[in-house]
Amino acid sequence: MADMTAPQSRQSVSTLELPVHGMDCASCTKKVQKSLAALPGVQTAEVLLSSEKAVVQFDPQQVDLDDLRHAVTEAGYRVPEPEAAPASTAGSDLSRTILRTFGIVFGMVLAIVVVGEWLGLFEAVTSRLPWPVWAVFLTAFGWPVFRSVVRAALKGQVISHTLMTVGLLAAVVVGEWAAALVVVFFMRVGDYTEKVTTERARRAVKDLAALAPQTARLVRDGSEVEVPIAEVRRGDTVVVRPGEKVPVDGEVVAGQATVNQAAITGESMPIEVEAGGKVFAATFAQLGSLRIKATGVGRDTTFGRVIKLVEEAETHRAEVQGVADKFSAYYLPVVAGIAMLTFVLSRDALATAAVLLVACSCSFALATPIAMLASVGAAAKRGLLIKGGKYLEALANADVLLVDKTGTLTFGKPQITDVVPFADVTADDLLRLAGSAERDSEHPLAEAVRQATTSRHLTLRPPNRFEALPGRGVRAVIEGVTVTVGSVRLVPEAAEHPRVKELESQGKTLLAVARDGVPVGVLAAADTPRPEVPEALNKLKQLGIRRVELLTGDNERTAAALAGRLDIGYRANLLPEDKIAVVKDYQTRGHTVVMVGDGVNDAPALAQADVGIAMGAAGTDVALEAAHIALLREDWGLVPQVFAVARRTMRVVRGNLGFTIAYNLVGLSLAAFGFLPPVLAAALQSIPDLGILANSSRLLKQR
Ligand code: ADP
Ligand code: MG
């Protein structure tokens, strides 16, 4: 039973996470994905840039690890050996560092010499070297670049390095060996900056994943042993001492502690937990010790699921990214055309080379994902789980906000405030009847009724038949009598009682109770509104959300009372399917709709919205799954925050794209008209990447 995570080999489908190294561009993931998916027996392959891995579902009878590895290598990337001895890696790292340092120093000297000569600062030194020396240097230095170009060419692909290599050859043809070498140097520098750029954007996600607990203090045969987390199973008991990380999701069986949940909720104010309470993996106990019975371990914890969703976020691409990708695909042939035209019109090989060297298409592909990666990672650290750039994009364009009432605008913990029996029944009889009918309902109102019966020490009678009527109430058969508890619409005669109108206009939720169709009384429940809502709504209005509307299954007057207090619109008496219809209706009228709910009984409406935001989703799997954005902390303040994050992200994306476009336009024109020497064109290669990096880094430091 504990082994739910093992590969499902019985259905002959295995899932494997394969680390893939060497991917530094969004288009790289596509190449690896295609190569893996092309293998017979591979069902799905998802390649994630942020976590540098491929998640492959395959039939182990048809493909094995070697085939998968081969497919990755084939695409031009590496699968690192799992048992690489750390000592040997350190050794090769060292030699690589020495080589790189040497290369950088050599390249810089060369660049100074060439630029110096060009500016006439000193005599031509470079022309004295015989060409075979240059050829050797060029090949040695440019090897990785040439290799990737040839590999791509063999598969009929043209990459941005292809154009640059052609430009470089043009320089060689006219005898500009030194320029060619400088070009190679800057191509390598460009590759490196690109790598650093993705690396930085990935860091937020990686930092988060690094918070995962590694070991646990397991209680085994009465004594405590420290074991790797992989050995802990669901149902095991673990002990957490002060200052230690909680290794599992679980229920506290003994002890008491203040627990810092920042890793999950982003909130650093610790909370008190004691026996019976719930704790989450990756949080930590500050004061006091806990004995915990594990209900989830590893990937099967809230923290594990959050990490997985954040890692997968990049597969939900923003539309603007698709446009940019398409554009960069058309861009290379266009540049080749401009180069050809330049050569035909001016017969200037250097200008032609410069055109080929200045165009860098990878920046178009990087502009969006780098910003998204940075935002999603930074947000996750603050308790905001965003499932992809797609949702940030939609959120930035949103103009309608729909909110659920119970559990969203209110705490979702209603309490029975009034008990109004009709005719011949007593208050206790009424409560007992309602409580028995509600015994098996999961609705917050059912909980309120049950609590009221417990506090009056009433014993409930078990219902024989029970039926939940979503959005309306419940119906149960108790000792041969059919009892209905639910909204006044379910028992229309109850509406005529004079107290009903009065209680409703106080903003209370009414539950009418009927016995065999005859109304026997009403109960009123009041739920505490979340205090931070008015301020959050104000901020949202300032952010330009024109329409905010409350959607509720509750009655007209209750809805009006709450909506009036918050100064928002409302629609009452909605069944769950009506809520979906409202969302659809706004969408067909061209609005981008955001829906905020608790993710439990409004999951379908959340899924229908352009962006579904679930409130307080930590620990509720349904909400984590259903929503596009999950707020891991129950705090309305996060709602305007996530809107602001979306706006800021899209501004950065637009900035990145605008900068790249402007850079390429200016560069191309200067180059085509011969104002840009090839060496300079190559030297400016890294600028767009660096610009994108600098601009996107702003998103890592969110307030
Ligand atoms: P909301 O839209 O506020 O989240 P629901 O759609 O869950 O509310 O329910 C709408 C109305 O249906 C409630 O206000 C209540 O009158 C009635 N109702 C639903 N479930 C129950 C239940 N288990 N017991 C009593 N009344 C219920
Ligand atoms: Mg609800």
XYZ file of C-alpha atoms and ligand atoms in Angstrom:
731
model
C 0.000 0.000 0.000
C 2.911 2.286 0.716
C 4.352 1.609 -2.691
C 2.098 3.808 -4.789
C 5.004 5.614 -6.424
C 6.739 2.576 -7.927
C 6.745 2.316 -11.742
C 3.515 0.753 -12.923
C 5.283 -2.137 -14.560
C 2.194 -4.339 -14.578
C 0.583 -2.184 -17.265
C 4.043 -2.224 -18.882
C 4.359 1.555 -18.684
C 7.309 2.936 -16.787
C 7.893 6.529 -15.902
C 11.457 7.693 -15.738
C 13.091 10.987 -14.942
C 16.167 11.335 -17.063
C 18.585 14.168 -16.302
C 19.564 15.993 -19.479
C 22.530 18.326 -19.525
C 23.567 20.928 -22.033
C 20.162 22.487 -22.768
C 20.336 26.242 -22.605
C 17.706 27.441 -25.002
C 13.974 26.852 -25.164
C 14.311 25.270 -28.580
C 16.737 22.718 -27.134
C 13.918 21.145 -25.131
C 11.914 20.693 -28.283
C 14.763 18.863 -29.987
C 15.202 16.472 -27.079
C 11.455 15.992 -26.823
C 11.133 15.114 -30.507
C 14.066 12.759 -30.404
C 12.668 10.891 -27.384
C 9.103 10.801 -28.666
C 10.294 9.339 -31.958
C 11.406 6.122 -30.228
C 8.925 3.297 -30.612
C 7.553 2.430 -27.184
C 7.823 5.957 -25.803
C 4.368 7.230 -25.003
C 5.019 10.711 -23.726
C 8.142 12.740 -23.215
C 8.191 16.070 -21.434
C 11.410 17.975 -21.338
C 11.910 20.577 -18.640
C 14.495 23.282 -19.028
C 14.221 24.569 -15.468
C 15.044 21.259 -13.834
C 17.196 19.943 -16.684
C 15.393 16.689 -17.139
C 13.076 14.671 -19.309
C 10.069 12.856 -17.875
C 9.458 9.875 -20.111
C 6.644 7.355 -20.082
C 7.634 4.268 -21.979
C 7.091 0.576 -22.402
C 10.142 -1.129 -20.873
C 9.629 -4.107 -23.157
C 10.290 -1.961 -26.217
C 12.853 0.582 -25.073
C 15.472 0.628 -22.369
C 17.544 3.258 -20.665
C 20.298 2.981 -23.268
C 17.853 3.774 -26.070
C 16.609 6.842 -24.189
C 20.146 7.953 -23.490
C 21.038 7.449 -27.123
C 18.074 9.554 -28.245
C 19.212 12.426 -26.028
C 22.796 12.200 -27.297
C 21.470 12.020 -30.847
C 19.710 15.343 -30.295
C 23.011 16.825 -29.192
C 22.737 16.751 -25.386
C 24.088 14.670 -22.542
C 22.684 12.294 -19.950
C 25.157 12.397 -17.073
C 26.304 9.085 -15.608
C 24.512 8.570 -12.293
C 27.540 7.051 -10.505
C 30.108 9.564 -11.667
C 32.708 9.492 -8.903
C 32.866 12.960 -7.330
C 36.701 12.945 -7.366
C 36.921 12.469 -11.115
C 34.319 15.158 -11.802
C 36.332 17.544 -9.680
C 39.431 16.666 -11.715
C 37.793 17.240 -15.073
C 36.149 20.370 -13.686
C 39.553 21.700 -12.785
C 41.075 21.014 -16.183
C 37.989 22.540 -17.803
C 38.395 25.662 -15.648
C 42.080 25.955 -16.595
C 41.243 25.513 -20.259
C 38.446 28.044 -20.033
C 40.593 30.603 -18.209
C 43.314 30.139 -20.789
C 40.772 30.529 -23.576
C 39.315 33.677 -22.060
C 42.714 35.325 -21.518
C 43.867 34.356 -24.995
C 40.647 35.590 -26.553
C 40.837 38.908 -24.724
C 44.436 39.515 -25.771
C 43.461 38.683 -29.316
C 40.436 40.965 -29.168
C 42.586 43.848 -27.881
C 45.160 43.244 -30.594
C 42.605 43.096 -33.371
C 40.585 46.070 -32.183
C 43.807 47.986 -31.528
C 44.996 47.314 -35.045
C 41.671 48.278 -36.424
C 41.765 51.576 -34.564
C 45.341 52.072 -35.800
C 46.757 52.081 -32.263
C 49.601 49.805 -33.231
C 51.215 48.132 -36.217
C 49.669 45.099 -37.805
C 50.985 42.241 -35.710
C 48.444 39.672 -36.694
C 49.258 39.764 -40.394
C 52.704 38.347 -39.684
C 51.374 35.010 -38.485
C 51.172 32.412 -41.285
C 47.658 31.226 -42.093
C 48.073 27.575 -41.000
C 48.665 28.824 -37.445
C 45.384 30.724 -37.649
C 43.611 27.696 -39.059
C 44.766 25.548 -36.138
C 43.714 28.169 -33.591
C 40.382 28.631 -35.262
C 39.584 24.927 -35.361
C 40.684 24.320 -31.790
C 38.744 27.263 -30.430
C 35.641 26.876 -32.520
C 35.376 23.104 -32.261
C 32.174 22.944 -30.138
C 30.475 25.521 -32.350
C 31.438 23.849 -35.634
C 30.433 20.480 -34.291
C 26.933 21.672 -33.419
C 26.585 23.367 -36.824
C 27.665 20.236 -38.707
C 25.399 18.038 -36.576
C 22.431 20.280 -37.262
C 23.310 20.495 -40.965
C 23.402 16.701 -41.237
C 19.821 16.701 -39.981
C 18.909 19.464 -42.395
C 18.590 22.046 -39.630
C 19.851 25.586 -39.684
C 20.703 27.057 -36.289
C 21.845 30.561 -35.481
C 25.425 29.300 -35.257
C 25.104 28.146 -38.862
C 24.687 31.698 -40.112
C 27.495 32.894 -37.895
C 29.756 30.138 -39.190
C 28.991 31.183 -42.754
C 29.836 34.761 -41.740
C 33.062 33.530 -40.230
C 33.974 31.638 -43.388
C 33.300 34.809 -45.365
C 35.801 36.596 -43.142
C 38.346 33.818 -43.726
C 37.829 33.984 -47.499
C 38.818 37.658 -47.535
C 41.839 36.846 -45.397
C 40.561 38.295 -42.112
C 41.866 35.440 -39.986
C 42.176 37.469 -36.829
C 38.612 38.710 -37.191
C 37.421 35.143 -37.686
C 39.154 34.062 -34.509
C 37.666 36.921 -32.518
C 34.276 35.951 -33.894
C 34.721 32.404 -32.650
C 35.745 33.740 -29.285
C 32.602 35.815 -28.995
C 30.428 32.984 -30.214
C 31.741 30.972 -27.306
C 31.218 33.898 -24.953
C 27.660 34.192 -26.298
C 26.991 30.517 -25.625
C 28.315 30.993 -22.171
C 26.152 34.027 -21.395
C 23.130 32.157 -22.625
C 23.935 29.342 -20.251
C 24.454 31.706 -17.344
C 21.159 33.384 -18.186
C 19.086 30.200 -18.040
C 21.062 29.041 -15.034
C 20.123 32.189 -13.105
C 16.478 31.945 -14.010
C 16.454 28.304 -12.968
C 17.953 29.107 -9.641
C 14.732 30.168 -7.951
C 13.153 26.814 -8.799
C 16.271 24.916 -7.787
C 16.569 26.786 -4.490
C 13.024 25.804 -3.725
C 13.588 22.137 -4.567
C 16.646 22.207 -2.339
C 14.394 22.767 0.679
C 13.099 19.198 0.388
C 13.869 17.153 3.499
C 16.647 14.593 3.031
C 16.563 12.563 6.213
C 14.069 11.612 8.893
C 14.284 10.487 12.488
C 12.313 7.298 12.206
C 10.849 5.497 15.206
C 11.707 1.834 14.658
C 11.151 -0.829 17.313
C 10.846 1.863 19.947
C 14.125 3.626 19.217
C 14.919 6.550 16.930
C 17.121 6.081 13.877
C 18.125 8.691 11.357
C 17.385 7.354 7.864
C 17.357 8.770 4.326
C 13.888 10.064 3.460
C 13.459 7.346 0.809
C 13.209 4.735 3.559
C 10.203 6.344 5.218
C 6.812 4.865 4.330
C 3.306 6.135 4.807
C 2.118 5.097 8.274
C 5.600 5.300 9.827
C 6.152 7.443 12.889
C 8.883 10.067 12.851
C 10.195 12.430 15.494
C 11.085 16.064 14.928
C 13.278 17.905 17.435
C 13.486 21.676 17.876
C 15.115 23.326 14.868
C 14.617 20.289 12.657
C 12.808 20.014 9.378
C 9.528 18.131 9.250
C 10.344 15.243 6.870
C 6.815 14.156 5.922
C 3.229 15.304 5.619
C 1.499 13.897 8.630
C -0.620 14.038 11.696
C 0.867 14.975 15.040
C 0.357 12.100 17.469
C 2.194 13.630 20.420
C 4.098 16.724 21.408
C 3.687 20.394 20.792
C 5.703 22.860 18.748
C 5.720 26.143 16.909
C 6.154 25.344 13.245
C 7.517 27.665 10.601
C 5.679 26.950 7.353
C 7.528 29.457 5.181
C 8.713 26.792 2.719
C 5.116 26.144 1.749
C 3.118 29.246 2.536
C 5.819 31.887 2.330
C 4.604 33.084 5.725
C 7.403 33.188 8.276
C 5.179 33.734 11.342
C 5.203 30.295 12.962
C 2.010 28.530 13.964
C 1.270 26.372 17.015
C 0.615 22.686 16.486
C -0.164 19.935 18.949
C -1.498 16.392 18.954
C -4.210 16.020 16.306
C -2.822 18.839 14.162
C -1.472 18.539 10.645
C 2.087 19.309 9.562
C 3.693 19.568 6.135
C 7.014 18.284 4.853
C 9.743 20.931 4.439
C 8.364 23.132 7.227
C 10.341 23.144 10.459
C 9.771 22.991 14.166
C 11.170 25.977 15.987
C 10.307 25.340 19.622
C 9.220 21.961 20.946
C 9.257 18.450 19.565
C 6.711 16.481 17.621
C 5.937 12.849 17.025
C 4.305 12.536 13.629
C 2.489 9.759 11.827
C 3.344 10.060 8.131
C 0.439 10.446 5.719
C 2.601 11.375 2.732
C 6.281 11.097 1.852
C 8.490 12.579 -0.873
C 6.632 13.465 -4.073
C 3.417 12.503 -2.339
C 3.437 15.543 -0.042
C 2.091 19.048 -0.540
C 5.656 20.278 -0.895
C 6.512 17.511 -3.380
C 3.447 18.324 -5.470
C 4.224 22.039 -5.434
C 7.768 21.366 -6.672
C 6.484 19.078 -9.391
C 3.924 21.647 -10.546
C 6.483 24.458 -10.534
C 8.885 22.308 -12.546
C 6.160 21.521 -15.035
C 5.106 25.163 -15.265
C 7.236 25.779 -18.322
C 5.194 23.315 -20.354
C 2.189 25.657 -20.063
C 3.637 28.218 -22.382
C 2.403 31.725 -22.846
C 0.949 32.514 -26.268
C 3.525 35.256 -26.770
C 6.200 32.584 -26.474
C 4.691 30.603 -29.339
C 4.715 33.762 -31.445
C 8.344 34.446 -30.567
C 9.337 30.857 -31.350
C 7.637 31.024 -34.717
C 9.240 34.364 -35.414
C 12.723 33.065 -34.649
C 12.116 30.176 -37.053
C 11.402 32.639 -39.876
C 14.104 35.006 -38.780
C 17.114 32.954 -39.907
C 16.046 32.646 -43.563
C 15.225 36.356 -43.583
C 18.710 37.185 -42.300
C 20.248 34.862 -44.894
C 18.256 36.765 -47.535
C 19.430 40.143 -46.258
C 23.016 38.883 -46.284
C 22.657 37.679 -49.848
C 21.150 40.991 -50.908
C 23.954 42.878 -49.179
C 26.530 40.856 -51.057
C 24.806 41.185 -54.422
C 24.336 44.941 -54.056
C 27.612 45.926 -52.412
C 30.028 43.079 -53.214
C 31.290 43.727 -49.719
C 32.220 40.424 -48.072
C 32.876 42.099 -44.724
C 29.465 43.750 -44.597
C 27.882 40.434 -45.538
C 29.788 38.682 -42.814
C 28.712 41.351 -40.317
C 25.037 40.839 -41.228
C 25.354 37.142 -40.583
C 27.165 37.724 -37.334
C 24.962 40.346 -35.761
C 21.681 38.455 -36.004
C 21.005 36.331 -32.956
C 17.768 34.449 -33.070
C 18.134 32.627 -29.791
C 17.372 35.816 -27.883
C 13.849 35.797 -29.305
C 13.347 32.310 -27.970
C 14.823 33.238 -24.583
C 12.957 36.501 -24.011
C 9.740 34.952 -22.665
C 10.736 31.748 -20.852
C 13.524 33.425 -18.907
C 11.104 35.985 -17.474
C 8.467 33.323 -16.769
C 10.942 30.999 -15.070
C 12.156 33.795 -12.844
C 8.629 34.863 -11.895
C 7.223 31.411 -11.260
C 10.228 30.466 -9.146
C 10.206 33.656 -7.107
C 6.440 33.453 -6.573
C 6.620 29.836 -5.367
C 8.915 30.943 -2.593
C 6.233 33.296 -1.355
C 3.402 30.807 -1.290
C 2.072 31.519 -4.781
C 1.985 28.477 -7.018
C 1.678 29.545 -10.658
C 1.286 26.658 -13.060
C 2.680 28.334 -16.147
C 3.429 31.441 -18.148
C 0.093 30.987 -19.894
C -1.738 31.961 -16.720
C 0.470 34.949 -15.965
C -0.251 36.168 -19.474
C -4.013 35.707 -19.069
C -3.948 37.310 -15.637
C -2.208 40.390 -16.981
C -5.063 40.779 -19.495
C -7.908 39.903 -17.136
C -10.784 42.319 -16.667
C -13.419 40.265 -14.835
C -12.972 38.747 -11.408
C -15.526 36.260 -10.105
C -15.392 35.146 -6.485
C -17.002 32.347 -4.589
C -18.499 33.138 -1.216
C -18.218 30.336 1.299
C -14.601 29.574 2.122
C -13.357 32.292 -0.186
C -14.788 35.647 0.892
C -15.557 34.088 4.253
C -13.512 31.686 6.365
C -15.814 28.836 5.386
C -16.432 27.937 9.020
C -20.060 28.984 9.498
C -21.749 28.741 12.865
C -25.411 28.226 13.643
C -26.639 31.466 15.219
C -30.432 31.048 15.269
C -32.687 28.056 15.630
C -36.294 28.775 14.661
C -38.637 25.806 15.123
C -42.131 25.971 13.592
C -45.369 24.815 15.253
C -45.098 21.678 17.378
C -41.330 20.896 17.351
C -38.757 21.987 19.922
C -35.436 23.620 19.070
C -33.573 20.454 20.113
C -35.830 18.260 17.951
C -35.195 20.512 14.975
C -31.422 20.448 15.442
C -31.372 16.695 16.033
C -33.323 16.113 12.837
C -31.087 18.420 10.781
C -27.888 17.056 12.341
C -28.881 13.456 11.575
C -29.626 14.306 7.954
C -26.305 16.164 7.637
C -24.274 13.411 9.278
C -22.508 12.328 6.079
C -22.289 15.658 4.247
C -18.897 17.312 3.723
C -20.361 20.796 3.261
C -19.185 23.473 5.717
C -22.842 24.131 6.628
C -23.268 20.465 7.545
C -20.277 20.805 9.835
C -21.919 23.851 11.450
C -25.120 21.895 12.111
C -23.219 18.947 13.563
C -21.270 21.288 15.826
C -24.458 22.875 17.113
C -25.817 19.421 18.002
C -22.621 18.435 19.797
C -22.556 21.591 21.883
C -26.122 20.812 22.981
C -25.191 17.181 23.649
C -27.802 15.841 21.260
C -27.456 12.273 20.011
C -27.943 11.870 16.283
C -29.852 9.121 14.568
C -28.086 7.438 11.655
C -29.739 8.118 8.285
C -30.720 5.068 6.205
C -30.460 6.794 2.903
C -28.482 9.908 2.150
C -28.340 12.076 -0.930
C -26.328 15.262 -1.472
C -27.996 17.874 -3.696
C -25.026 20.003 -4.807
C -25.615 23.725 -4.348
C -28.954 23.091 -2.657
C -28.686 20.816 0.360
C -29.193 17.227 1.463
C -31.987 14.698 1.639
C -31.922 11.696 3.982
C -34.307 9.034 5.215
C -34.301 8.721 8.992
C -36.463 6.087 10.644
C -38.730 6.022 7.618
C -39.134 9.795 7.478
C -37.651 11.822 4.601
C -35.772 14.807 5.974
C -34.682 17.659 3.701
C -32.163 20.277 4.827
C -31.049 22.995 2.478
C -31.657 26.323 0.893
C -35.084 27.889 1.184
C -35.641 27.123 -2.499
C -35.676 23.476 -1.564
C -38.517 24.072 0.902
C -40.376 27.068 -0.586
C -43.126 27.130 2.086
C -40.494 27.951 4.720
C -39.895 31.291 2.992
C -43.227 32.533 4.278
C -42.150 32.513 7.908
C -41.672 36.123 9.079
C -38.238 35.512 10.652
C -36.764 34.286 7.350
C -36.648 37.666 5.646
C -35.198 39.313 8.726
C -32.402 36.740 9.159
C -31.552 36.843 5.465
C -31.122 40.592 5.433
C -28.634 40.232 8.288
C -26.470 38.402 5.753
C -27.066 35.023 7.317
C -27.396 31.772 5.387
C -30.679 30.005 5.974
C -31.178 26.280 6.144
C -34.761 25.162 5.887
C -35.690 21.805 7.391
C -38.646 19.732 6.192
C -40.078 16.415 7.394
C -41.822 14.457 4.622
C -42.155 17.696 2.693
C -43.644 19.667 5.598
C -41.458 22.568 6.814
C -40.588 22.198 10.507
C -38.209 25.094 11.012
C -35.201 27.064 9.847
C -31.621 27.391 11.064
C -29.514 30.467 10.394
C -25.776 30.265 9.961
C -23.282 33.109 9.929
C -19.823 32.868 8.482
C -17.075 35.332 9.380
C -15.966 37.411 6.381
C -12.195 37.458 5.885
C -11.073 40.829 7.226
C -8.437 41.508 4.548
C -10.913 41.251 1.652
C -11.996 44.937 1.344
C -8.429 46.185 1.075
C -7.508 43.470 -1.438
C -10.550 44.347 -3.569
C -9.564 48.007 -3.501
C -6.112 47.180 -4.763
C -7.610 45.035 -7.514
C -9.781 47.925 -8.627
C -6.696 50.125 -8.739
C -5.066 47.470 -10.900
C -7.852 47.956 -13.396
C -10.150 45.011 -12.719
C -13.387 46.612 -13.813
C -15.903 44.004 -12.784
C -15.860 42.010 -9.547
C -18.794 39.713 -8.936
C -19.792 37.379 -6.139
C -21.120 34.018 -7.312
C -23.016 32.079 -4.706
C -25.485 29.301 -4.208
C -26.806 31.201 -1.240
C -30.015 33.248 -1.320
C -30.516 36.674 -2.857
C -30.699 38.709 0.337
C -27.653 37.134 1.982
C -25.632 37.643 -1.173
C -26.821 41.242 -1.491
C -25.893 41.991 2.127
C -22.317 40.768 1.694
C -21.853 42.181 -1.821
C -23.212 45.534 -0.641
C -20.700 45.686 2.180
C -17.861 44.961 -0.263
C -19.264 47.175 -3.024
C -19.167 44.429 -5.669
C -21.754 42.826 -7.943
C -23.418 39.522 -7.118
C -25.419 36.614 -8.515
C -27.291 34.439 -6.054
C -29.093 31.089 -6.107
C -26.526 29.579 -8.450
C -26.099 25.860 -8.788
C -22.531 24.662 -9.503
C -23.358 24.367 -13.233
C -24.761 27.905 -13.232
C -21.398 29.173 -12.012
C -19.698 27.529 -15.003
C -22.315 29.114 -17.282
C -21.591 32.589 -15.867
C -17.867 32.123 -16.548
C -18.565 30.926 -20.108
C -20.948 33.794 -20.715
C -18.309 36.392 -19.860
C -15.789 34.557 -22.011
C -18.023 34.524 -25.087
C -18.477 38.247 -24.646
C -14.706 38.626 -25.003
C -13.692 39.016 -21.380
C -10.741 37.331 -19.757
C -12.127 35.819 -16.589
C -10.352 35.121 -13.324
C -12.220 33.057 -10.765
C -11.198 32.829 -7.126
C -12.582 29.914 -5.157
C -11.704 27.463 -2.448
C -11.083 24.793 -5.059
C -13.174 22.213 -3.261
C -16.758 22.521 -4.447
C -16.113 25.074 -7.183
C -13.338 23.205 -9.020
C -15.258 22.999 -12.354
C -15.783 26.774 -12.475
C -12.122 27.346 -11.584
C -11.084 25.076 -14.439
C -13.422 26.840 -16.892
C -12.072 30.302 -16.054
C -9.090 31.640 -17.996
C -7.317 31.701 -14.677
C -8.667 29.748 -11.698
C -7.171 30.770 -8.379
C -7.618 28.479 -5.380
C -7.407 29.924 -1.910
C -5.422 28.148 0.815
C -4.636 25.108 -1.252
C -1.900 23.675 0.995
C -3.012 20.214 1.988
C -6.023 20.092 -0.347
C -5.016 17.991 -3.305
C -8.180 18.727 -5.281
C -7.550 22.447 -5.094
C -3.881 22.072 -6.078
C -4.910 20.016 -9.090
C -7.932 22.034 -10.222
C -6.566 25.539 -9.992
C -4.200 27.274 -12.398
C -2.811 29.324 -9.571
C -2.881 28.138 -5.994
C -2.442 30.391 -3.001
C -0.781 28.178 -0.428
C -1.684 30.559 2.354
C -5.220 31.712 3.119
C -4.613 35.369 2.561
C -6.540 37.609 0.178
C -3.547 39.941 0.113
C -1.952 37.404 -2.242
C -4.640 37.968 -4.897
C -3.654 41.534 -5.861
C -0.041 40.414 -5.451
C -0.371 37.706 -8.069
C -2.051 40.188 -10.443
C 0.833 42.578 -9.894
C 3.357 39.797 -10.500
C 1.599 38.982 -13.772
C 1.625 42.587 -14.938
C 5.265 43.007 -14.015
C 6.222 39.759 -15.742
C 4.475 40.725 -18.957
C 6.137 44.139 -18.859
C 9.513 42.425 -18.579
C 8.609 40.029 -21.406
C 7.606 42.932 -23.634
C 10.795 44.755 -22.642
C 12.877 41.687 -23.492
C 11.205 41.242 -26.862
C 11.306 44.939 -27.701
C 14.963 45.164 -26.799
C 15.838 42.104 -28.877
C 13.897 43.359 -31.876
C 15.404 46.849 -31.673
C 18.883 45.415 -31.232
C 18.540 43.177 -34.264
C 17.004 45.911 -36.433
C 19.687 48.451 -35.639
C 22.455 45.861 -35.874
C 21.237 44.513 -39.211
C 20.911 47.963 -40.781
C 24.342 49.084 -39.593
C 25.887 45.843 -40.800
C 24.164 45.847 -44.196
C 25.392 49.348 -44.940
C 28.924 48.460 -43.954
C 29.059 50.490 -40.751
C 29.689 47.509 -38.546
C 32.954 45.574 -38.808
C 32.422 41.799 -38.388
C 34.572 41.714 -35.260
C 32.396 44.275 -33.556
C 29.252 42.519 -34.772
C 30.459 39.324 -33.142
C 31.562 41.124 -30.008
C 28.060 42.543 -29.526
C 26.541 39.039 -29.736
C 26.063 38.581 -25.999
C 24.394 41.929 -25.481
C 20.799 40.822 -26.098
C 21.205 37.829 -23.790
C 22.786 39.951 -21.093
C 20.017 42.520 -21.502
C 17.364 39.835 -21.123
C 19.128 38.441 -18.091
C 19.471 41.813 -16.401
C 15.892 42.770 -17.169
C 14.421 39.432 -16.060
C 16.483 39.309 -12.880
C 14.305 42.100 -11.573
C 11.557 39.515 -11.269
C 13.604 37.399 -8.899
C 13.553 40.164 -6.339
C 9.847 40.570 -5.784
C 8.549 42.481 -2.871
P -21.546 28.781 -2.104
O -21.882 29.188 -3.480
O -21.714 29.907 -1.146
O -20.177 28.166 -1.986
P -22.966 26.217 -2.191
O -23.111 26.225 -3.674
O -22.053 25.213 -1.612
O -22.617 27.656 -1.623
O -24.396 26.025 -1.541
C -25.470 26.885 -1.842
C -26.579 26.818 -0.862
O -27.117 25.494 -0.851
C -26.167 27.083 0.571
O -26.242 28.450 0.863
C -27.206 26.300 1.343
O -28.389 27.043 1.484
C -27.488 25.116 0.452
N -26.702 23.922 0.823
C -25.760 23.324 0.100
N -25.278 22.228 0.743
C -25.930 22.146 1.916
C -25.879 21.236 3.038
N -25.055 20.189 3.085
N -26.694 21.477 4.052
C -27.533 22.522 4.021
N -27.622 23.404 3.023
C -26.845 23.223 1.970
Mg -18.281 27.177 -1.965
